[in-house]
């Protein structure tokens, strides 16, 4: 099996043995355009909080990483029986009815390009959606913790309509990259139930009503027509809403030429990078929360019960594995915070700062920080919030701030876990995946702050392995995601265990984090500062 993970800065492919999940070879392709946050390739400047990507970069992953991974694995292409993919989300794009990206037609128009998950310029539009939904008592709103995010399909779609109506009119499809790449591989357009539910506000068989959308903006009334999905397994205008682990189609001749794989290979239904990682960690049972920790953190957990959890990103039936409710929460920036600090203020680099920070006693720096440098995804759902560091003095050193930032992200994770458990959704096991696993000090901080053991995934390529597991189900090698995950997924239980003395000390600091969280969480000061900044850049 081949699993392909389309990340924020690169795409990676891994070749996996079906019988036991052994990873035989892998390859990474760095995106030529990376993330466009300042300017387009044509030179046009972007506004504050923009983040765009290029569809060509994704195709280049298929052209380069897939054949390189197969070669590295030492297997013949004809031995590959399935391919699965995952994507960041909500990464969404406008296209023609045949899938042609509008950025191909008008490369100088910012709104024609795919909006990456961390494009937060649609926050005012999300605010209006949330205010109206709350006022009308829309039944779907509690399924998203009381607020939908500026990162999602409807907020970004409303921004498109109101800031670039001519692009909105040309957009015959508003489609997640997770589904667009499957369309390119198979020639068949489909929608996966994961992104439709979590990012597309699809609950109990329907989207928000046309009446609701028209009240936001009369021109938005027909927006659902651009999403083009029906019931699971049904056809709506020839477009299927597909269950996870299903067969999306077969590799076309064109895609076979890109990848070097045989035409007709099974292609699994698209998925989201975080959600597919649960299978890679064999964590697809109720109560197993998987934290995929990288540039941001996404918290994924199956459950056999439905509850309203304040500030969660969503709860979707069949959203992680069929037959269970799937919960999602998250932190908008984690690794991005550490990278920002090192790039701008930490000349010693990550390894040196970590070594110095690790020598400190808990609380020795006298600092507490809020982990909102990329806004707050859970539990406040406000991307106009910003980071705060309290307690700095003339004696504060770079490693002090670095440690405080690490701790702040652990406090944010504890806030999420506690919110779930207070809402009646127990977290039985906390499983960590993602690139930040490479930092043992950070992992120990999390175990101490959370006051619980951490299990860790047994793969450096969790999303790609998870995609390969889904491909194994789609190809018929296993009858279910649970069966495939048990055979091919892997994790180490209790890899990090909390130290009681440090945990006690962190309880005191966490109490201060909560005070700071509640004080700044109303957004009054942080919103005002952001507005002043934005005015300064646009005046």
Short mmCIF file of C-alpha atoms in Angstrom, two decimals:
data_model
loop_
_atom_site.label_atom_id
_atom_site.label_comp_id
_atom_site.label_asym_id
_atom_site.label_seq_id
_atom_site.Cartn_x
_atom_site.Cartn_y
_atom_site.Cartn_z
CA UNK A 1 0.00 0.00 0.00
CA UNK A 2 1.02 3.60 -0.58
CA UNK A 3 -0.03 6.35 1.80
CA UNK A 4 0.41 9.99 0.81
CA UNK A 5 0.25 12.78 3.39
CA UNK A 6 -0.20 16.31 2.05
CA UNK A 7 1.06 18.57 4.85
CA UNK A 8 1.52 22.29 5.35
CA UNK A 9 5.00 22.63 3.85
CA UNK A 10 5.57 19.31 2.10
CA UNK A 11 4.02 16.07 0.96
CA UNK A 12 5.32 12.65 1.94
CA UNK A 13 4.69 9.15 0.64
CA UNK A 14 5.27 5.87 2.45
CA UNK A 15 5.12 2.31 1.14
CA UNK A 16 3.60 -0.06 3.71
CA UNK A 17 3.35 -3.84 3.92
CA UNK A 18 -0.26 -4.93 4.16
CA UNK A 19 0.26 -7.82 6.56
CA UNK A 20 1.83 -5.92 9.46
CA UNK A 21 2.14 -2.22 8.60
CA UNK A 22 5.92 -2.33 8.19
CA UNK A 23 7.11 0.83 6.46
CA UNK A 24 9.34 -0.26 3.59
CA UNK A 25 10.26 3.07 2.04
CA UNK A 26 9.35 6.75 2.08
CA UNK A 27 10.06 10.02 0.33
CA UNK A 28 9.32 13.70 0.94
CA UNK A 29 8.73 16.49 -1.56
CA UNK A 30 8.97 20.09 -0.35
CA UNK A 31 6.36 22.41 -1.85
CA UNK A 32 7.92 24.93 -4.21
CA UNK A 33 5.43 27.61 -3.12
CA UNK A 34 5.34 26.50 0.53
CA UNK A 35 2.71 28.72 2.23
CA UNK A 36 1.88 32.01 0.54
CA UNK A 37 1.30 34.49 3.36
CA UNK A 38 2.76 37.75 2.03
CA UNK A 39 2.53 37.72 -1.77
CA UNK A 40 1.30 35.65 -4.70
CA UNK A 41 3.77 34.22 -7.24
CA UNK A 42 2.65 37.07 -9.53
CA UNK A 43 3.67 39.67 -6.93
CA UNK A 44 0.25 40.75 -5.60
CA UNK A 45 0.34 41.38 -1.86
CA UNK A 46 -1.88 39.52 0.58
CA UNK A 47 -3.67 40.97 3.57
CA UNK A 48 -3.18 40.13 7.24
CA UNK A 49 -3.90 36.52 8.31
CA UNK A 50 -3.91 35.13 4.78
CA UNK A 51 -2.44 31.69 3.97
CA UNK A 52 -2.67 30.15 0.50
CA UNK A 53 -1.27 27.12 -1.33
CA UNK A 54 -0.68 26.00 -4.89
CA UNK A 55 -2.45 22.96 -6.41
CA UNK A 56 0.60 22.35 -8.60
CA UNK A 57 2.64 21.60 -5.49
CA UNK A 58 0.25 18.77 -4.63
CA UNK A 59 0.49 17.24 -8.10
CA UNK A 60 4.27 17.46 -7.85
CA UNK A 61 4.10 15.30 -4.71
CA UNK A 62 2.42 12.59 -6.78
CA UNK A 63 5.02 12.96 -9.52
CA UNK A 64 8.05 12.83 -7.24
CA UNK A 65 7.43 11.47 -3.73
CA UNK A 66 5.35 8.45 -4.76
CA UNK A 67 7.79 6.95 -7.31
CA UNK A 68 10.74 7.78 -5.06
CA UNK A 69 9.09 6.00 -2.11
CA UNK A 70 8.35 2.93 -4.23
CA UNK A 71 11.96 2.86 -5.42
CA UNK A 72 13.25 3.28 -1.86
CA UNK A 73 11.05 0.37 -0.74
CA UNK A 74 12.57 -1.91 -3.33
CA UNK A 75 9.18 -3.16 -4.53
CA UNK A 76 7.84 -3.40 -8.06
CA UNK A 77 5.08 -0.89 -8.87
CA UNK A 78 2.77 -3.73 -9.87
CA UNK A 79 2.97 -5.06 -6.30
CA UNK A 80 1.12 -1.96 -5.05
CA UNK A 81 -2.59 -2.72 -4.73
CA UNK A 82 -3.90 0.48 -3.18
CA UNK A 83 -3.21 4.14 -2.48
CA UNK A 84 -4.69 6.40 0.19
CA UNK A 85 -4.25 10.10 0.84
CA UNK A 86 -4.82 12.63 3.58
CA UNK A 87 -4.78 16.42 3.65
CA UNK A 88 -4.69 19.37 5.96
CA UNK A 89 -8.16 20.75 6.59
CA UNK A 90 -9.93 22.94 6.10
CA UNK A 91 -7.85 23.59 2.98
CA UNK A 92 -10.49 24.55 0.44
CA UNK A 93 -10.44 25.81 -3.15
CA UNK A 94 -12.68 27.18 -5.92
CA UNK A 95 -12.75 25.22 -9.17
CA UNK A 96 -14.68 24.79 -12.37
CA UNK A 97 -17.14 21.92 -12.70
CA UNK A 98 -14.39 19.78 -14.24
CA UNK A 99 -12.04 20.40 -11.31
CA UNK A 100 -9.86 23.06 -12.95
CA UNK A 101 -8.53 25.34 -10.17
CA UNK A 102 -9.51 28.98 -10.67
CA UNK A 103 -5.92 29.91 -9.81
CA UNK A 104 -4.96 28.42 -13.19
CA UNK A 105 -7.20 30.99 -14.89
CA UNK A 106 -6.51 34.09 -12.79
CA UNK A 107 -3.20 33.61 -10.93
CA UNK A 108 -3.11 37.27 -9.90
CA UNK A 109 -6.37 37.05 -7.92
CA UNK A 110 -5.75 35.98 -4.30
CA UNK A 111 -9.24 34.53 -3.84
CA UNK A 112 -8.72 32.17 -6.78
CA UNK A 113 -6.08 30.19 -4.87
CA UNK A 114 -6.72 27.44 -2.27
CA UNK A 115 -7.08 28.80 1.23
CA UNK A 116 -4.91 26.79 3.62
CA UNK A 117 -6.21 25.58 6.98
CA UNK A 118 -4.45 28.43 8.78
CA UNK A 119 -5.97 31.16 6.61
CA UNK A 120 -7.70 33.17 9.36
CA UNK A 121 -8.76 36.27 7.44
CA UNK A 122 -12.38 35.05 7.45
CA UNK A 123 -12.80 35.57 11.22
CA UNK A 124 -15.31 38.46 10.82
CA UNK A 125 -17.39 36.21 8.56
CA UNK A 126 -17.24 33.36 11.08
CA UNK A 127 -18.35 35.80 13.79
CA UNK A 128 -21.43 36.74 11.77
CA UNK A 129 -22.29 33.11 11.07
CA UNK A 130 -21.99 32.25 14.76
CA UNK A 131 -24.02 35.26 15.91
CA UNK A 132 -26.85 34.54 13.50
CA UNK A 133 -26.85 30.79 14.23
CA UNK A 134 -27.03 31.45 17.98
CA UNK A 135 -29.81 34.01 17.54
CA UNK A 136 -31.84 31.63 15.37
CA UNK A 137 -31.14 28.63 17.60
CA UNK A 138 -29.74 26.55 14.74
CA UNK A 139 -29.66 22.91 15.83
CA UNK A 140 -26.26 22.23 14.27
CA UNK A 141 -24.37 24.87 16.27
CA UNK A 142 -23.96 22.83 19.51
CA UNK A 143 -22.35 20.05 17.44
CA UNK A 144 -19.44 22.47 16.97
CA UNK A 145 -19.09 23.54 20.58
CA UNK A 146 -21.21 26.66 20.04
CA UNK A 147 -19.04 28.28 17.37
CA UNK A 148 -17.77 27.39 13.94
CA UNK A 149 -14.23 28.36 12.98
CA UNK A 150 -12.92 30.95 10.54
CA UNK A 151 -10.86 28.09 9.08
CA UNK A 152 -13.90 26.25 7.71
CA UNK A 153 -15.76 26.07 4.43
CA UNK A 154 -18.67 28.40 5.17
CA UNK A 155 -16.65 31.26 6.68
CA UNK A 156 -14.11 31.16 3.86
CA UNK A 157 -16.90 30.86 1.31
CA UNK A 158 -18.68 33.93 2.69
CA UNK A 159 -15.41 35.83 2.57
CA UNK A 160 -15.01 34.81 -1.07
CA UNK A 161 -18.51 36.04 -1.93
CA UNK A 162 -18.17 39.41 -0.23
CA UNK A 163 -14.58 40.24 -1.16
CA UNK A 164 -14.39 38.73 -4.67
CA UNK A 165 -17.94 38.22 -5.99
CA UNK A 166 -16.74 37.65 -9.54
CA UNK A 167 -14.54 34.75 -8.37
CA UNK A 168 -17.43 33.40 -6.32
CA UNK A 169 -19.63 33.47 -9.41
CA UNK A 170 -17.04 31.55 -11.46
CA UNK A 171 -16.55 28.93 -8.74
CA UNK A 172 -18.76 26.00 -9.73
CA UNK A 173 -17.21 23.95 -6.95
CA UNK A 174 -16.00 24.87 -3.45
CA UNK A 175 -14.07 21.73 -2.62
CA UNK A 176 -11.70 20.47 0.05
CA UNK A 177 -8.21 19.67 -1.21
CA UNK A 178 -8.70 16.23 0.38
CA UNK A 179 -11.45 15.53 -2.16
CA UNK A 180 -9.87 17.40 -5.07
CA UNK A 181 -6.75 15.22 -5.01
CA UNK A 182 -8.92 12.07 -5.10
CA UNK A 183 -10.72 13.55 -8.11
CA UNK A 184 -7.36 13.98 -9.85
CA UNK A 185 -6.34 10.40 -9.04
CA UNK A 186 -9.57 8.68 -10.06
CA UNK A 187 -11.38 11.01 -12.43
CA UNK A 188 -14.41 10.58 -10.13
CA UNK A 189 -15.67 13.44 -7.98
CA UNK A 190 -16.67 12.49 -4.44
CA UNK A 191 -16.87 13.96 -0.95
CA UNK A 192 -15.60 12.26 2.20
CA UNK A 193 -17.78 12.25 5.28
CA UNK A 194 -14.93 13.51 7.48
CA UNK A 195 -14.37 16.93 5.90
CA UNK A 196 -18.05 17.30 5.03
CA UNK A 197 -18.97 16.87 8.69
CA UNK A 198 -16.17 18.69 10.51
CA UNK A 199 -15.42 21.47 8.03
CA UNK A 200 -18.63 21.64 5.98
CA UNK A 201 -21.21 21.82 8.82
CA UNK A 202 -23.06 18.76 7.52
CA UNK A 203 -25.16 17.24 10.31
CA UNK A 204 -28.06 14.78 10.33
CA UNK A 205 -28.11 14.60 6.56
CA UNK A 206 -28.15 18.30 5.69
CA UNK A 207 -26.24 21.56 5.53
CA UNK A 208 -27.38 24.87 7.06
CA UNK A 209 -30.60 25.94 5.36
CA UNK A 210 -30.92 28.21 2.36
CA UNK A 211 -32.99 30.56 4.53
CA UNK A 212 -30.15 30.83 7.05
CA UNK A 213 -27.55 31.48 4.34
CA UNK A 214 -29.74 34.11 2.67
CA UNK A 215 -30.05 35.98 5.93
CA UNK A 216 -26.25 36.21 6.06
CA UNK A 217 -26.15 37.54 2.51
CA UNK A 218 -28.79 37.08 -0.22
CA UNK A 219 -26.06 36.08 -2.64
CA UNK A 220 -25.00 33.27 -0.30
CA UNK A 221 -28.34 31.45 -0.46
CA UNK A 222 -27.16 28.98 -3.11
CA UNK A 223 -23.75 28.27 -1.59
CA UNK A 224 -24.58 24.63 -0.82
CA UNK A 225 -24.89 24.02 -4.55
CA UNK A 226 -21.15 24.54 -4.85
CA UNK A 227 -20.55 21.81 -2.24
CA UNK A 228 -22.61 19.24 -4.14
CA UNK A 229 -23.16 16.35 -1.74
CA UNK A 230 -26.09 14.10 -0.84
CA UNK A 231 -26.56 11.30 1.70
CA UNK A 232 -23.82 8.77 2.41
CA UNK A 233 -23.63 6.40 -0.54
CA UNK A 234 -26.15 8.42 -2.55
CA UNK A 235 -25.48 10.24 -5.77
CA UNK A 236 -26.21 13.98 -5.91
CA UNK A 237 -25.60 15.26 -9.37
CA UNK A 238 -23.21 12.33 -9.83
CA UNK A 239 -21.22 13.21 -6.69
CA UNK A 240 -21.06 10.65 -3.89
CA UNK A 241 -20.75 11.33 -0.17
CA UNK A 242 -18.46 8.47 0.78
CA UNK A 243 -17.71 6.67 4.04
CA UNK A 244 -14.14 6.44 5.33
CA UNK A 245 -12.30 3.33 4.18
CA UNK A 246 -14.49 3.04 1.07
CA UNK A 247 -13.20 2.66 -2.47
CA UNK A 248 -13.30 6.10 -4.12
CA UNK A 249 -12.32 4.77 -7.55
CA UNK A 250 -9.40 3.42 -9.53
CA UNK A 251 -6.19 5.09 -10.63
CA UNK A 252 -6.58 6.67 -14.05
CA UNK A 253 -4.02 6.43 -16.84
CA UNK A 254 -3.03 10.05 -16.26
CA UNK A 255 -2.53 9.53 -12.51
CA UNK A 256 -0.70 6.26 -13.18
CA UNK A 257 1.75 8.21 -15.34
CA UNK A 258 2.27 10.72 -12.53
CA UNK A 259 2.87 8.14 -9.81
CA UNK A 260 4.46 5.29 -11.71
CA UNK A 261 1.81 2.94 -10.30
CA UNK A 262 -0.33 0.64 -12.44
CA UNK A 263 -3.57 1.96 -13.86
CA UNK A 264 -6.57 0.59 -11.95
CA UNK A 265 -5.00 0.52 -8.48
CA UNK A 266 -7.59 0.99 -5.71
CA UNK A 267 -7.87 4.56 -4.37
CA UNK A 268 -9.33 5.10 -0.90
CA UNK A 269 -11.79 7.86 -0.05
CA UNK A 270 -10.02 11.07 0.98
CA UNK A 271 -9.41 11.95 4.61
CA UNK A 272 -7.91 14.52 6.98
CA UNK A 273 -4.35 14.16 8.24
CA UNK A 274 -5.30 14.20 11.92
CA UNK A 275 -8.30 11.89 11.71
CA UNK A 276 -6.53 9.24 9.64
CA UNK A 277 -3.69 9.12 12.18
CA UNK A 278 -5.96 7.45 14.73
CA UNK A 279 -5.76 4.26 12.65
CA UNK A 280 -1.96 4.48 12.45
CA UNK A 281 -1.79 4.53 16.26
CA UNK A 282 -4.37 1.74 16.57
CA UNK A 283 -6.43 4.21 18.59
CA UNK A 284 -9.86 3.81 17.04
CA UNK A 285 -11.76 2.74 20.18
CA UNK A 286 -13.91 4.96 22.44
CA UNK A 287 -11.91 7.14 24.84
CA UNK A 288 -8.60 7.06 22.95
CA UNK A 289 -7.66 10.71 22.32
CA UNK A 290 -4.93 11.15 19.72
CA UNK A 291 -3.07 14.47 19.77
CA UNK A 292 -1.33 15.02 16.46
CA UNK A 293 1.33 17.54 17.44
CA UNK A 294 3.14 19.45 14.73
CA UNK A 295 2.82 23.03 13.50
CA UNK A 296 -0.58 22.90 15.21
CA UNK A 297 -2.22 20.20 17.31
CA UNK A 298 -5.42 18.39 16.47
CA UNK A 299 -7.14 16.27 19.14
CA UNK A 300 -9.16 13.36 17.74
CA UNK A 301 -11.24 10.87 19.74
CA UNK A 302 -13.87 8.24 18.91
CA UNK A 303 -16.73 7.78 21.37
CA UNK A 304 -19.89 5.72 21.66
CA UNK A 305 -21.81 8.66 23.11
CA UNK A 306 -22.96 12.04 21.85
CA UNK A 307 -22.44 15.13 24.01
CA UNK A 308 -22.14 18.87 23.59
CA UNK A 309 -18.58 19.87 24.45
CA UNK A 310 -18.02 23.65 24.65
CA UNK A 311 -15.45 24.86 22.15
CA UNK A 312 -14.88 21.54 20.43
CA UNK A 313 -14.24 21.71 16.69
CA UNK A 314 -17.02 19.26 16.05
CA UNK A 315 -18.61 15.89 16.66
CA UNK A 316 -19.51 13.86 13.58
CA UNK A 317 -21.15 10.47 13.28
CA UNK A 318 -18.71 8.11 11.46
CA UNK A 319 -16.20 10.97 11.32
CA UNK A 320 -13.17 8.88 12.39
CA UNK A 321 -14.40 5.30 12.08
CA UNK A 322 -17.82 4.08 10.95
CA UNK A 323 -20.25 3.38 13.76
CA UNK A 324 -18.86 5.80 16.35
CA UNK A 325 -19.09 9.49 17.07
CA UNK A 326 -15.83 11.24 16.26
CA UNK A 327 -14.79 14.28 18.31
CA UNK A 328 -12.28 16.91 17.24
CA UNK A 329 -10.64 19.76 19.13
CA UNK A 330 -7.39 21.56 18.54
CA UNK A 331 -4.79 24.24 19.10
CA UNK A 332 -4.13 26.53 16.14
CA UNK A 333 -0.41 26.87 16.77
CA UNK A 334 2.02 24.69 18.70
CA UNK A 335 5.19 23.88 16.76
CA UNK A 336 4.62 27.14 14.88
CA UNK A 337 5.02 29.00 18.20
CA UNK A 338 8.38 27.41 18.95
CA UNK A 339 9.56 27.99 15.37
CA UNK A 340 8.47 31.65 15.52
CA UNK A 341 10.41 32.18 18.72
CA UNK A 342 13.60 30.51 17.51
CA UNK A 343 13.46 32.22 14.11
CA UNK A 344 13.10 35.66 15.67
CA UNK A 345 14.60 35.57 19.16
CA UNK A 346 16.25 32.22 19.88
CA UNK A 347 19.62 32.40 18.21
CA UNK A 348 20.78 29.30 20.14
CA UNK A 349 18.29 27.09 18.27
CA UNK A 350 15.81 24.47 19.46
CA UNK A 351 18.30 21.92 20.79
CA UNK A 352 20.32 24.39 22.86
CA UNK A 353 17.22 26.16 24.24
CA UNK A 354 15.67 22.82 25.13
CA UNK A 355 18.82 21.71 26.94
CA UNK A 356 18.93 24.93 28.96
CA UNK A 357 15.19 24.91 29.70
CA UNK A 358 15.28 21.30 30.83
CA UNK A 359 17.68 22.17 33.67
CA UNK A 360 15.22 24.59 35.27
CA UNK A 361 12.92 23.68 38.15
CA UNK A 362 9.21 23.96 37.41
CA UNK A 363 8.23 27.61 37.84
CA UNK A 364 11.84 28.77 38.03
CA UNK A 365 11.41 31.25 35.19
CA UNK A 366 8.50 33.06 36.87
CA UNK A 367 6.47 33.13 33.63
CA UNK A 368 3.12 32.02 32.32
CA UNK A 369 2.03 32.36 28.69
CA UNK A 370 -1.13 31.98 26.63
CA UNK A 371 -0.70 29.72 23.58
CA UNK A 372 -2.77 31.90 21.25
CA UNK A 373 -0.09 33.03 18.81
CA UNK A 374 -2.20 31.53 15.99
CA UNK A 375 -5.49 32.32 17.68
CA UNK A 376 -7.49 29.89 19.80
CA UNK A 377 -9.18 26.93 18.15
CA UNK A 378 -10.42 25.21 21.32
CA UNK A 379 -12.08 26.03 23.59
CA UNK A 380 -12.67 29.70 22.77
CA UNK A 381 -12.85 29.35 18.96
CA UNK A 382 -11.49 32.82 18.25
CA UNK A 383 -8.66 33.28 15.78
CA UNK A 384 -8.43 37.00 16.53
CA UNK A 385 -6.94 36.22 19.93
CA UNK A 386 -3.17 36.51 20.23
CA UNK A 387 -0.31 35.33 22.42
CA UNK A 388 0.46 36.72 25.87
CA UNK A 389 3.55 36.29 28.08
CA UNK A 390 3.36 37.48 31.68
CA UNK A 391 6.09 37.78 34.29
CA UNK A 392 9.11 38.92 32.29
CA UNK A 393 11.83 40.88 34.09
CA UNK A 394 15.28 42.16 33.28
CA UNK A 395 16.56 38.75 34.37
CA UNK A 396 14.42 36.80 31.89
CA UNK A 397 16.52 34.74 29.49
CA UNK A 398 15.67 33.22 26.08
CA UNK A 399 15.40 29.71 27.49
CA UNK A 400 12.92 30.97 30.11
CA UNK A 401 10.54 32.20 27.45
CA UNK A 402 11.09 29.08 25.36
CA UNK A 403 10.13 26.84 28.27
CA UNK A 404 7.13 29.01 29.13
CA UNK A 405 5.89 28.69 25.54
CA UNK A 406 6.22 24.89 25.64
CA UNK A 407 4.33 24.83 28.93
CA UNK A 408 1.61 27.11 27.58
CA UNK A 409 0.76 24.60 24.84
CA UNK A 410 0.57 21.83 27.45
CA UNK A 411 -1.81 23.97 29.52
CA UNK A 412 -3.94 24.47 26.41
CA UNK A 413 -4.08 20.70 25.91
CA UNK A 414 -5.11 20.20 29.55
CA UNK A 415 -7.88 22.77 29.11
CA UNK A 416 -9.23 20.69 26.20
CA UNK A 417 -9.05 17.37 28.07
CA UNK A 418 -10.75 18.82 31.14
CA UNK A 419 -13.51 20.37 29.02
CA UNK A 420 -14.27 17.00 27.41
CA UNK A 421 -14.37 15.18 30.72
CA UNK A 422 -16.55 17.84 32.37
CA UNK A 423 -18.96 17.40 29.46
CA UNK A 424 -19.27 13.68 30.11
CA UNK A 425 -16.88 12.42 27.43
CA UNK A 426 -14.08 10.59 29.27
CA UNK A 427 -10.52 10.54 27.93
CA UNK A 428 -9.24 7.06 28.78
CA UNK A 429 -5.89 7.25 26.99
CA UNK A 430 -3.86 10.19 25.66
CA UNK A 431 -1.88 9.19 22.57
CA UNK A 432 0.68 11.49 20.94
CA UNK A 433 1.65 11.52 17.27
CA UNK A 434 3.40 14.04 15.04
CA UNK A 435 6.77 15.68 14.66
CA UNK A 436 7.00 17.08 18.20
CA UNK A 437 7.48 13.53 19.50
CA UNK A 438 11.14 14.08 18.68
CA UNK A 439 11.48 16.33 21.75
CA UNK A 440 11.46 14.10 24.90
CA UNK A 441 11.56 17.13 27.21
CA UNK A 442 8.40 18.53 25.65
CA UNK A 443 6.68 15.15 25.99
CA UNK A 444 7.60 14.94 29.68
CA UNK A 445 6.23 18.44 30.25
CA UNK A 446 2.94 17.32 28.73
CA UNK A 447 2.80 14.20 30.93
CA UNK A 448 3.48 16.30 34.04
CA UNK A 449 0.99 19.06 33.14
CA UNK A 450 -1.75 16.60 32.12
CA UNK A 451 -1.05 14.41 35.17
CA UNK A 452 -1.49 11.30 33.04
CA UNK A 453 0.70 8.85 31.10
CA UNK A 454 1.32 9.48 27.42
CA UNK A 455 1.20 6.74 24.83
CA UNK A 456 3.09 7.42 21.60
CA UNK A 457 2.54 6.31 18.03
CA UNK A 458 5.05 3.83 16.65
CA UNK A 459 5.62 5.65 13.36
CA UNK A 460 7.29 8.86 12.23
CA UNK A 461 4.79 9.05 9.37
CA UNK A 462 1.48 8.69 11.17
CA UNK A 463 -0.83 10.31 8.61
CA UNK A 464 0.78 8.53 5.64
CA UNK A 465 0.62 5.19 7.49
CA UNK A 466 -3.01 5.87 8.39
CA UNK A 467 -3.78 6.61 4.76
CA UNK A 468 -2.16 3.32 3.76
CA UNK A 469 -4.31 1.52 6.35
CA UNK A 470 -7.43 3.07 4.82
CA UNK A 471 -6.18 2.03 1.39
CA UNK A 472 -5.85 -1.55 2.64
CA UNK A 473 -9.53 -1.49 3.61
CA UNK A 474 -10.55 0.10 0.30
CA UNK A 475 -8.59 -2.58 -1.59
CA UNK A 476 -10.33 -5.36 0.33
CA UNK A 477 -7.34 -6.61 2.33
CA UNK A 478 -9.27 -5.98 5.57
CA UNK A 479 -12.98 -5.77 6.27
CA UNK A 480 -12.87 -2.69 8.53
CA UNK A 481 -10.67 0.16 9.70
CA UNK A 482 -10.55 -1.37 13.19
CA UNK A 483 -9.28 -4.69 11.83
CA UNK A 484 -6.68 -3.00 9.62
CA UNK A 485 -5.54 -0.70 12.44
CA UNK A 486 -5.04 -3.65 14.79
CA UNK A 487 -2.81 -5.37 12.23
CA UNK A 488 -0.97 -2.39 10.74
CA UNK A 489 -1.11 0.37 13.38
CA UNK A 490 1.26 0.66 16.33
CA UNK A 491 1.78 2.57 19.56
CA UNK A 492 3.73 2.33 22.81
CA UNK A 493 1.60 2.65 25.94
CA UNK A 494 2.81 4.68 28.95
CA UNK A 495 5.90 5.93 27.13
CA UNK A 496 6.00 9.00 29.40
CA UNK A 497 4.77 8.90 32.99
CA UNK A 498 4.11 12.02 35.11
CA UNK A 499 6.36 12.91 38.02
CA UNK A 500 4.16 13.64 41.03
CA UNK A 501 6.26 16.50 42.43
CA UNK A 502 6.51 18.29 39.08
CA UNK A 503 2.81 17.69 38.45
CA UNK A 504 1.96 19.33 41.79
CA UNK A 505 4.09 22.35 40.86
CA UNK A 506 2.43 22.57 37.46
CA UNK A 507 -1.01 22.56 39.08
CA UNK A 508 -0.15 25.95 40.62
CA UNK A 509 1.05 27.34 37.29
CA UNK A 510 -1.97 25.93 35.47
CA UNK A 511 -4.21 27.79 37.91
CA UNK A 512 -2.48 31.02 36.85
CA UNK A 513 -2.89 30.03 33.19
CA UNK A 514 -6.62 29.62 33.80
CA UNK A 515 -6.81 33.08 35.37
CA UNK A 516 -4.98 34.58 32.40
CA UNK A 517 -7.14 32.56 29.99
CA UNK A 518 -10.35 33.87 31.52
CA UNK A 519 -9.09 37.46 31.72
CA UNK A 520 -7.98 37.79 28.10
CA UNK A 521 -10.49 35.31 26.67
CA UNK A 522 -13.19 37.95 26.18
CA UNK A 523 -10.96 39.35 23.43
CA UNK A 524 -11.54 43.01 24.25
CA UNK A 525 -7.90 44.00 24.51
CA UNK A 526 -6.48 41.48 22.03
CA UNK A 527 -9.11 42.27 19.40
CA UNK A 528 -8.45 46.00 19.77
CA UNK A 529 -4.71 45.51 19.30
CA UNK A 530 -5.28 43.37 16.21
CA UNK A 531 -7.64 45.96 14.73
CA UNK A 532 -5.07 48.71 15.28
CA UNK A 533 -2.42 46.53 13.59
CA UNK A 534 -4.64 45.79 10.61
CA UNK A 535 -5.54 49.46 10.18
CA UNK A 536 -1.86 50.40 10.25
CA UNK A 537 -1.12 47.96 7.42
CA UNK A 538 -4.05 49.00 5.25
CA UNK A 539 -3.99 52.77 5.70
#
